[in-house]
Amino acid sequence: MTTDSSIKKRGGVTSFAKSDPAISLASLFRPITRGRRPRGLTISAPWGADLILHFKLHTGLDTKDQSVFLTLVALAAIKGGQIDKMTTTPVGRQLWLDLNGDDGDAEYSGPAVAFSTSFYEILKEMGLMASATSYKSLLDSLDRLDGVSFKGETPRFIFPSQRLISYQVDKEKQRIAVVLNSRICAALTGQYVRIELHERAQLTSDAGKVLHAWLCAWCGPGSSKRIGVDKLVLKVWGMEAATSSTGRTRRKRIREALVAINSLPGWSASEDSGGVVHVQRASVLDAK
């Protein structure tokens, strides 16, 4: 386990995101691939004893979208305040209605978290330079995140749907009003997983970033767990490989990502001869 505390810093003030465990483990984000993004995806993710979250994605989400989402979650912990059905400001009310969508229930949904930010602040937190290209990329990611909805189901109940986020842009002031869903709002004050963004900044591969975020949610500080390398491939890419060649390539990328994660302070991640990955994390996090 590496203990060296010298680490590349992100551009802003956030170093971690307090995210919802179920959303973080749902494999919503995939490594960037060539060609058109998949559309009309449906992902069902079990959580706890009897809850299943059903996600609908208008357009597939990749590593860049995950970086934007985690940055928004991190900023929400610093800048956010709760909004709910009683919100009366015009922008807040519209964002609340947008969050709950056509299939949701704005009257009975739990509170969400809202905040105002800017293009520049988000890009700075992500360690990116402000430019016309980065602005467009950010807007595209926000659109894709806004195109994700989910609803919960238990053996007895089906709960109203919500979007992952809703947002509104003031183009003149280059400000963005953002609302994150009720599960993220609850995570900020209750049960959450800590996604280490300062560690994510050290990783160069898309597979490494997606795997690291999933491992952060799955294996908390002070924990040790085991999982098969093929299961990690499924967690990162979300589906079986179409060909044996693609499967081999993905396993290779997972193994390369594990080497990179193993080099991070406080992490031990290695594969044994039987294809089982052993993950261990230090109890005390170096969040510099």
mmCIF file of C-alpha atoms in Angstrom:
data_model
loop_
_atom_site.group_PDB
_atom_site.id
_atom_site.type_symbol
_atom_site.label_atom_id
_atom_site.label_comp_id
_atom_site.label_asym_id
_atom_site.label_seq_id
_atom_site.Cartn_x
_atom_site.Cartn_y
_atom_site.Cartn_z
ATOM 1 C CA MET A 1 0.000 0.000 0.000
ATOM 2 C CA THR A 2 1.431 3.348 -1.090
ATOM 3 C CA THR A 3 1.782 6.045 1.571
ATOM 4 C CA ASP A 4 3.471 8.850 -0.378
ATOM 5 C CA SER A 5 1.382 11.990 0.167
ATOM 6 C CA SER A 6 2.723 13.983 -2.791
ATOM 7 C CA ILE A 7 -0.237 14.187 -5.122
ATOM 8 C CA LYS A 8 -1.454 16.287 -8.019
ATOM 9 C CA LYS A 9 -4.174 18.717 -6.950
ATOM 10 C CA ARG A 10 -7.338 19.650 -8.785
ATOM 11 C CA GLY A 11 -7.865 23.204 -9.899
ATOM 12 C CA GLY A 12 -10.354 24.331 -7.253
ATOM 13 C CA VAL A 13 -11.430 23.825 -3.654
ATOM 14 C CA THR A 14 -13.138 20.425 -3.855
ATOM 15 C CA SER A 15 -11.177 17.235 -3.232
ATOM 16 C CA PHE A 16 -13.995 14.695 -2.866
ATOM 17 C CA ALA A 17 -17.681 14.158 -3.628
ATOM 18 C CA LYS A 18 -20.194 12.863 -1.053
ATOM 19 C CA SER A 19 -22.382 10.798 -3.356
ATOM 20 C CA ASP A 20 -25.329 8.443 -3.019
ATOM 21 C CA PRO A 21 -24.156 4.821 -2.701
ATOM 22 C CA ALA A 22 -26.815 3.315 -4.965
ATOM 23 C CA ILE A 23 -26.232 5.803 -7.787
ATOM 24 C CA SER A 24 -22.458 5.419 -7.453
ATOM 25 C CA LEU A 25 -22.615 1.630 -7.805
ATOM 26 C CA ALA A 26 -25.121 1.561 -10.678
ATOM 27 C CA SER A 27 -22.543 1.611 -13.526
ATOM 28 C CA LEU A 28 -24.190 4.600 -15.214
ATOM 29 C CA PHE A 29 -20.910 5.889 -16.639
ATOM 30 C CA ARG A 30 -18.773 3.980 -19.124
ATOM 31 C CA PRO A 31 -15.299 4.541 -20.635
ATOM 32 C CA ILE A 32 -15.284 6.706 -23.753
ATOM 33 C CA THR A 33 -15.607 4.707 -26.966
ATOM 34 C CA ARG A 34 -15.398 5.618 -30.619
ATOM 35 C CA GLY A 35 -18.511 6.137 -32.692
ATOM 36 C CA ARG A 36 -22.007 7.205 -31.738
ATOM 37 C CA ARG A 37 -23.106 7.072 -28.136
ATOM 38 C CA PRO A 38 -25.723 4.427 -27.343
ATOM 39 C CA ARG A 39 -29.258 5.760 -26.901
ATOM 40 C CA GLY A 40 -32.296 4.615 -24.997
ATOM 41 C CA LEU A 41 -30.383 2.672 -22.349
ATOM 42 C CA THR A 42 -32.161 1.078 -19.390
ATOM 43 C CA ILE A 43 -30.132 0.083 -16.325
ATOM 44 C CA SER A 44 -31.578 -1.668 -13.261
ATOM 45 C CA ALA A 45 -29.425 -1.558 -10.133
ATOM 46 C CA PRO A 46 -30.353 -3.398 -6.913
ATOM 47 C CA TRP A 47 -29.690 -1.666 -3.625
ATOM 48 C CA GLY A 48 -30.050 -3.047 -0.121
ATOM 49 C CA ALA A 49 -32.457 -5.838 0.728
ATOM 50 C CA ASP A 50 -35.344 -5.041 -1.595
ATOM 51 C CA LEU A 51 -34.874 -1.788 -3.545
ATOM 52 C CA ILE A 52 -34.162 -1.667 -7.264
ATOM 53 C CA LEU A 53 -33.370 1.607 -9.021
ATOM 54 C CA HIS A 54 -34.428 1.666 -12.664
ATOM 55 C CA PHE A 55 -32.499 4.225 -14.729
ATOM 56 C CA LYS A 56 -33.423 5.447 -18.203
ATOM 57 C CA LEU A 57 -30.693 7.195 -20.180
ATOM 58 C CA HIS A 58 -31.623 9.144 -23.275
ATOM 59 C CA THR A 59 -27.942 9.083 -24.284
ATOM 60 C CA GLY A 60 -25.075 7.017 -22.893
ATOM 61 C CA LEU A 61 -22.822 8.651 -20.295
ATOM 62 C CA ASP A 62 -19.031 8.499 -20.392
ATOM 63 C CA THR A 63 -16.054 9.421 -18.236
ATOM 64 C CA LYS A 64 -16.294 13.136 -19.045
ATOM 65 C CA ASP A 65 -19.935 13.177 -17.964
ATOM 66 C CA GLN A 66 -18.976 11.405 -14.748
ATOM 67 C CA SER A 67 -16.356 14.075 -14.035
ATOM 68 C CA VAL A 68 -18.966 16.806 -14.479
ATOM 69 C CA PHE A 69 -21.486 14.974 -12.285
ATOM 70 C CA LEU A 70 -18.996 14.338 -9.473
ATOM 71 C CA THR A 71 -17.871 17.969 -9.603
ATOM 72 C CA LEU A 72 -21.486 19.120 -9.273
ATOM 73 C CA VAL A 73 -21.980 16.772 -6.318
ATOM 74 C CA ALA A 74 -18.807 18.103 -4.685
ATOM 75 C CA LEU A 75 -19.894 21.724 -5.204
ATOM 76 C CA ALA A 76 -23.363 20.963 -3.823
ATOM 77 C CA ALA A 77 -21.835 20.018 -0.470
ATOM 78 C CA ILE A 78 -20.221 23.466 -0.272
ATOM 79 C CA LYS A 79 -22.745 25.741 -1.971
ATOM 80 C CA GLY A 80 -26.042 23.853 -1.939
ATOM 81 C CA GLY A 81 -29.309 24.437 -0.133
ATOM 82 C CA GLN A 82 -32.477 22.380 -0.087
ATOM 83 C CA ILE A 83 -35.484 23.024 -2.299
ATOM 84 C CA ASP A 84 -38.795 21.182 -2.305
ATOM 85 C CA LYS A 85 -42.434 21.495 -3.372
ATOM 86 C CA MET A 86 -42.783 24.694 -1.312
ATOM 87 C CA THR A 87 -40.134 26.538 -3.351
ATOM 88 C CA THR A 88 -41.637 29.739 -4.747
ATOM 89 C CA THR A 89 -38.821 31.508 -6.625
ATOM 90 C CA PRO A 90 -39.445 31.328 -10.400
ATOM 91 C CA VAL A 91 -36.131 29.634 -11.227
ATOM 92 C CA GLY A 92 -36.253 27.283 -8.252
ATOM 93 C CA ARG A 93 -39.846 26.285 -8.938
ATOM 94 C CA GLN A 94 -39.165 25.572 -12.601
ATOM 95 C CA LEU A 95 -36.061 23.532 -11.797
ATOM 96 C CA TRP A 96 -38.036 21.574 -9.192
ATOM 97 C CA LEU A 97 -40.730 20.773 -11.740
ATOM 98 C CA ASP A 98 -38.099 19.869 -14.353
ATOM 99 C CA LEU A 99 -36.327 17.573 -11.881
ATOM 100 C CA ASN A 100 -39.486 15.613 -11.229
ATOM 101 C CA GLY A 101 -40.410 15.455 -14.910
ATOM 102 C CA ASP A 102 -43.522 14.227 -16.649
ATOM 103 C CA ASP A 103 -43.473 10.851 -14.876
ATOM 104 C CA GLY A 104 -42.510 12.168 -11.452
ATOM 105 C CA ASP A 105 -44.489 13.632 -8.597
ATOM 106 C CA ALA A 106 -43.414 17.147 -7.662
ATOM 107 C CA GLU A 107 -45.901 17.133 -4.795
ATOM 108 C CA TYR A 108 -44.525 14.134 -2.919
ATOM 109 C CA SER A 109 -40.847 13.892 -3.870
ATOM 110 C CA GLY A 110 -38.276 14.450 -1.145
ATOM 111 C CA PRO A 111 -36.173 17.622 -1.035
ATOM 112 C CA ALA A 112 -33.434 18.181 -3.597
ATOM 113 C CA VAL A 113 -30.237 20.241 -3.389
ATOM 114 C CA ALA A 114 -29.810 23.420 -5.436
ATOM 115 C CA PHE A 115 -26.988 25.869 -6.006
ATOM 116 C CA SER A 116 -25.732 28.482 -8.424
ATOM 117 C CA THR A 117 -22.355 28.247 -10.096
ATOM 118 C CA SER A 118 -20.606 29.291 -13.281
ATOM 119 C CA PHE A 119 -19.009 27.649 -16.279
ATOM 120 C CA TYR A 120 -15.645 28.886 -15.056
ATOM 121 C CA GLU A 121 -16.053 27.467 -11.543
ATOM 122 C CA ILE A 122 -17.025 24.005 -12.768
ATOM 123 C CA LEU A 123 -14.170 23.879 -15.267
ATOM 124 C CA LYS A 124 -11.700 25.131 -12.669
ATOM 125 C CA GLU A 125 -12.785 22.438 -10.207
ATOM 126 C CA MET A 126 -12.241 19.864 -12.951
ATOM 127 C CA GLY A 127 -8.760 21.234 -13.651
ATOM 128 C CA LEU A 128 -9.715 22.402 -17.161
ATOM 129 C CA MET A 129 -8.993 25.646 -18.962
ATOM 130 C CA ALA A 130 -11.922 27.867 -19.927
ATOM 131 C CA SER A 131 -12.421 27.939 -23.691
ATOM 132 C CA ALA A 132 -15.202 27.794 -26.254
ATOM 133 C CA THR A 133 -14.532 24.077 -26.672
ATOM 134 C CA SER A 134 -14.648 23.332 -22.945
ATOM 135 C CA TYR A 135 -17.838 25.402 -22.530
ATOM 136 C CA LYS A 136 -19.547 23.404 -25.279
ATOM 137 C CA SER A 137 -18.327 20.109 -23.841
ATOM 138 C CA LEU A 138 -19.672 21.102 -20.416
ATOM 139 C CA LEU A 139 -23.077 22.037 -21.843
ATOM 140 C CA ASP A 140 -23.225 18.755 -23.743
ATOM 141 C CA SER A 141 -22.503 16.848 -20.530
ATOM 142 C CA LEU A 142 -25.178 18.773 -18.638
ATOM 143 C CA ASP A 143 -27.685 17.909 -21.362
ATOM 144 C CA ARG A 144 -26.832 14.224 -21.140
ATOM 145 C CA LEU A 145 -27.050 14.222 -17.336
ATOM 146 C CA ASP A 146 -30.397 16.007 -17.568
ATOM 147 C CA GLY A 147 -31.522 13.194 -19.884
ATOM 148 C CA VAL A 148 -31.247 10.558 -17.133
ATOM 149 C CA SER A 149 -34.289 9.638 -15.043
ATOM 150 C CA PHE A 150 -34.737 6.958 -12.414
ATOM 151 C CA LYS A 151 -37.401 5.461 -10.186
ATOM 152 C CA GLY A 152 -37.265 3.107 -7.225
ATOM 153 C CA GLU A 153 -39.139 -0.170 -6.895
ATOM 154 C CA THR A 154 -39.659 -2.544 -3.967
ATOM 155 C CA PRO A 155 -41.757 -5.736 -3.895
ATOM 156 C CA ARG A 156 -44.695 -3.572 -2.790
ATOM 157 C CA PHE A 157 -44.164 -0.053 -4.149
ATOM 158 C CA ILE A 158 -43.040 1.792 -7.263
ATOM 159 C CA PHE A 159 -41.834 5.288 -6.405
ATOM 160 C CA PRO A 160 -42.157 8.426 -8.580
ATOM 161 C CA SER A 161 -39.320 9.096 -10.996
ATOM 162 C CA GLN A 162 -36.810 11.931 -10.861
ATOM 163 C CA ARG A 163 -34.126 13.168 -13.168
ATOM 164 C CA LEU A 164 -30.505 12.879 -12.176
ATOM 165 C CA ILE A 165 -30.173 16.672 -12.428
ATOM 166 C CA SER A 166 -31.999 19.702 -13.764
ATOM 167 C CA TYR A 167 -30.344 22.969 -14.697
ATOM 168 C CA GLN A 168 -30.858 26.397 -16.205
ATOM 169 C CA VAL A 169 -28.233 28.534 -17.950
ATOM 170 C CA ASP A 170 -28.029 32.332 -17.889
ATOM 171 C CA LYS A 171 -26.044 32.865 -21.090
ATOM 172 C CA GLU A 172 -25.519 36.573 -20.480
ATOM 173 C CA LYS A 173 -23.962 36.075 -17.043
ATOM 174 C CA GLN A 174 -22.559 32.606 -17.838
ATOM 175 C CA ARG A 175 -24.156 31.300 -14.664
ATOM 176 C CA ILE A 176 -25.749 27.901 -14.141
ATOM 177 C CA ALA A 177 -28.496 27.075 -11.638
ATOM 178 C CA VAL A 178 -28.316 23.369 -10.786
ATOM 179 C CA VAL A 179 -30.602 21.016 -8.876
ATOM 180 C CA LEU A 180 -29.452 17.512 -7.935
ATOM 181 C CA ASN A 181 -31.912 14.726 -7.154
ATOM 182 C CA SER A 182 -33.321 13.781 -3.762
ATOM 183 C CA ARG A 183 -30.966 10.837 -3.280
ATOM 184 C CA ILE A 184 -27.923 13.107 -3.612
ATOM 185 C CA CYS A 185 -29.556 15.595 -1.252
ATOM 186 C CA ALA A 186 -30.048 12.843 1.336
ATOM 187 C CA ALA A 187 -26.462 11.632 0.888
ATOM 188 C CA LEU A 188 -25.045 15.063 1.750
ATOM 189 C CA THR A 189 -26.512 14.820 5.257
ATOM 190 C CA GLY A 190 -26.825 11.046 5.714
ATOM 191 C CA GLN A 191 -25.414 7.842 4.252
ATOM 192 C CA TYR A 192 -22.901 8.628 1.547
ATOM 193 C CA VAL A 193 -19.834 7.275 -0.206
ATOM 194 C CA ARG A 194 -16.785 9.449 -0.650
ATOM 195 C CA ILE A 195 -15.413 9.614 -4.193
ATOM 196 C CA GLU A 196 -11.855 10.924 -3.975
ATOM 197 C CA LEU A 197 -11.523 13.488 -6.753
ATOM 198 C CA HIS A 198 -7.927 14.391 -5.944
ATOM 199 C CA GLU A 199 -7.075 10.727 -6.561
ATOM 200 C CA ARG A 200 -9.148 10.643 -9.742
ATOM 201 C CA ALA A 201 -7.000 13.491 -11.070
ATOM 202 C CA GLN A 202 -3.963 11.182 -10.944
ATOM 203 C CA LEU A 203 -5.521 8.587 -13.235
ATOM 204 C CA THR A 204 -5.021 8.954 -16.969
ATOM 205 C CA SER A 205 -7.224 6.234 -18.456
ATOM 206 C CA ASP A 206 -11.001 6.324 -18.811
ATOM 207 C CA ALA A 207 -11.280 2.783 -17.484
ATOM 208 C CA GLY A 208 -9.158 3.787 -14.489
ATOM 209 C CA LYS A 209 -11.377 6.749 -13.630
ATOM 210 C CA VAL A 210 -14.602 4.745 -13.873
ATOM 211 C CA LEU A 211 -13.113 1.828 -11.924
ATOM 212 C CA HIS A 212 -11.731 4.108 -9.217
ATOM 213 C CA ALA A 213 -15.116 5.785 -8.678
ATOM 214 C CA TRP A 214 -16.810 2.398 -8.410
ATOM 215 C CA LEU A 215 -14.181 1.041 -6.010
ATOM 216 C CA CYS A 216 -14.493 4.161 -3.825
ATOM 217 C CA ALA A 217 -18.210 3.416 -3.458
ATOM 218 C CA TRP A 218 -17.793 -0.331 -3.032
ATOM 219 C CA CYS A 219 -14.815 -0.479 -0.659
ATOM 220 C CA GLY A 220 -14.786 2.311 1.909
ATOM 221 C CA PRO A 221 -11.815 3.582 3.926
ATOM 222 C CA GLY A 222 -10.498 0.960 6.324
ATOM 223 C CA SER A 223 -12.113 -1.877 4.362
ATOM 224 C CA SER A 224 -10.777 -4.824 2.394
ATOM 225 C CA LYS A 225 -12.752 -6.791 -0.206
ATOM 226 C CA ARG A 226 -12.291 -9.289 -3.018
ATOM 227 C CA ILE A 227 -13.899 -9.460 -6.453
ATOM 228 C CA GLY A 228 -13.236 -11.285 -9.713
ATOM 229 C CA VAL A 229 -11.543 -9.340 -12.487
ATOM 230 C CA ASP A 230 -14.341 -10.314 -14.905
ATOM 231 C CA LYS A 231 -16.899 -8.803 -12.531
ATOM 232 C CA LEU A 232 -14.923 -5.566 -12.528
ATOM 233 C CA VAL A 233 -15.052 -5.559 -16.323
ATOM 234 C CA LEU A 234 -18.860 -5.737 -16.094
ATOM 235 C CA LYS A 235 -18.983 -2.958 -13.493
ATOM 236 C CA VAL A 236 -16.906 -0.643 -15.689
ATOM 237 C CA TRP A 237 -18.427 -1.374 -19.118
ATOM 238 C CA GLY A 238 -21.893 -2.348 -17.901
ATOM 239 C CA MET A 239 -22.396 -5.208 -20.347
ATOM 240 C CA GLU A 240 -20.777 -8.332 -21.715
ATOM 241 C CA ALA A 241 -18.200 -7.887 -24.454
ATOM 242 C CA ALA A 242 -19.529 -8.623 -27.941
ATOM 243 C CA THR A 243 -16.398 -10.585 -28.929
ATOM 244 C CA SER A 244 -13.672 -12.527 -27.144
ATOM 245 C CA SER A 245 -11.124 -10.030 -28.468
ATOM 246 C CA THR A 246 -13.024 -7.129 -26.889
ATOM 247 C CA GLY A 247 -13.225 -9.087 -23.640
ATOM 248 C CA ARG A 248 -9.453 -9.584 -23.580
ATOM 249 C CA THR A 249 -8.873 -5.900 -24.292
ATOM 250 C CA ARG A 250 -11.173 -4.892 -21.456
ATOM 251 C CA ARG A 251 -9.495 -7.223 -18.978
ATOM 252 C CA LYS A 252 -6.142 -5.767 -20.021
ATOM 253 C CA ARG A 253 -7.419 -2.241 -19.376
ATOM 254 C CA ILE A 254 -8.800 -3.236 -15.983
ATOM 255 C CA ARG A 255 -5.448 -4.726 -15.003
ATOM 256 C CA GLU A 256 -3.642 -1.580 -16.129
ATOM 257 C CA ALA A 257 -6.125 0.512 -14.138
ATOM 258 C CA LEU A 258 -5.550 -1.612 -11.038
ATOM 259 C CA VAL A 259 -1.804 -0.965 -11.283
ATOM 260 C CA ALA A 260 -2.483 2.786 -11.403
ATOM 261 C CA ILE A 261 -4.944 2.644 -8.486
ATOM 262 C CA ASN A 262 -2.518 0.515 -6.474
ATOM 263 C CA SER A 263 0.009 3.360 -6.748
ATOM 264 C CA LEU A 264 -2.360 5.846 -5.084
ATOM 265 C CA PRO A 265 -1.711 6.677 -1.413
ATOM 266 C CA GLY A 266 -3.850 4.521 0.884
ATOM 267 C CA TRP A 267 -4.767 1.923 -1.751
ATOM 268 C CA SER A 268 -3.767 -1.675 -2.333
ATOM 269 C CA ALA A 269 -5.292 -3.324 -5.407
ATOM 270 C CA SER A 270 -3.819 -6.490 -6.880
ATOM 271 C CA GLU A 271 -4.940 -9.596 -8.764
ATOM 272 C CA ASP A 272 -3.964 -13.086 -7.627
ATOM 273 C CA SER A 273 -3.262 -16.090 -9.852
ATOM 274 C CA GLY A 274 -6.924 -17.106 -9.774
ATOM 275 C CA GLY A 275 -8.184 -13.855 -11.272
ATOM 276 C CA VAL A 276 -9.427 -12.498 -7.934
ATOM 277 C CA VAL A 277 -8.717 -8.833 -7.186
ATOM 278 C CA HIS A 278 -7.881 -7.967 -3.587
ATOM 279 C CA VAL A 279 -8.689 -4.360 -2.650
ATOM 280 C CA GLN A 280 -7.669 -2.732 0.621
ATOM 281 C CA ARG A 281 -7.913 0.890 1.708
ATOM 282 C CA ALA A 282 -6.293 2.758 4.566
ATOM 283 C CA SER A 283 -8.494 3.955 7.410
ATOM 284 C CA VAL A 284 -7.260 7.545 7.298
ATOM 285 C CA LEU A 285 -7.594 9.391 3.997
ATOM 286 C CA ASP A 286 -5.004 11.836 2.771
ATOM 287 C CA ALA A 287 -7.343 14.422 1.221
ATOM 288 C CA LYS A 288 -4.694 16.946 0.250
#
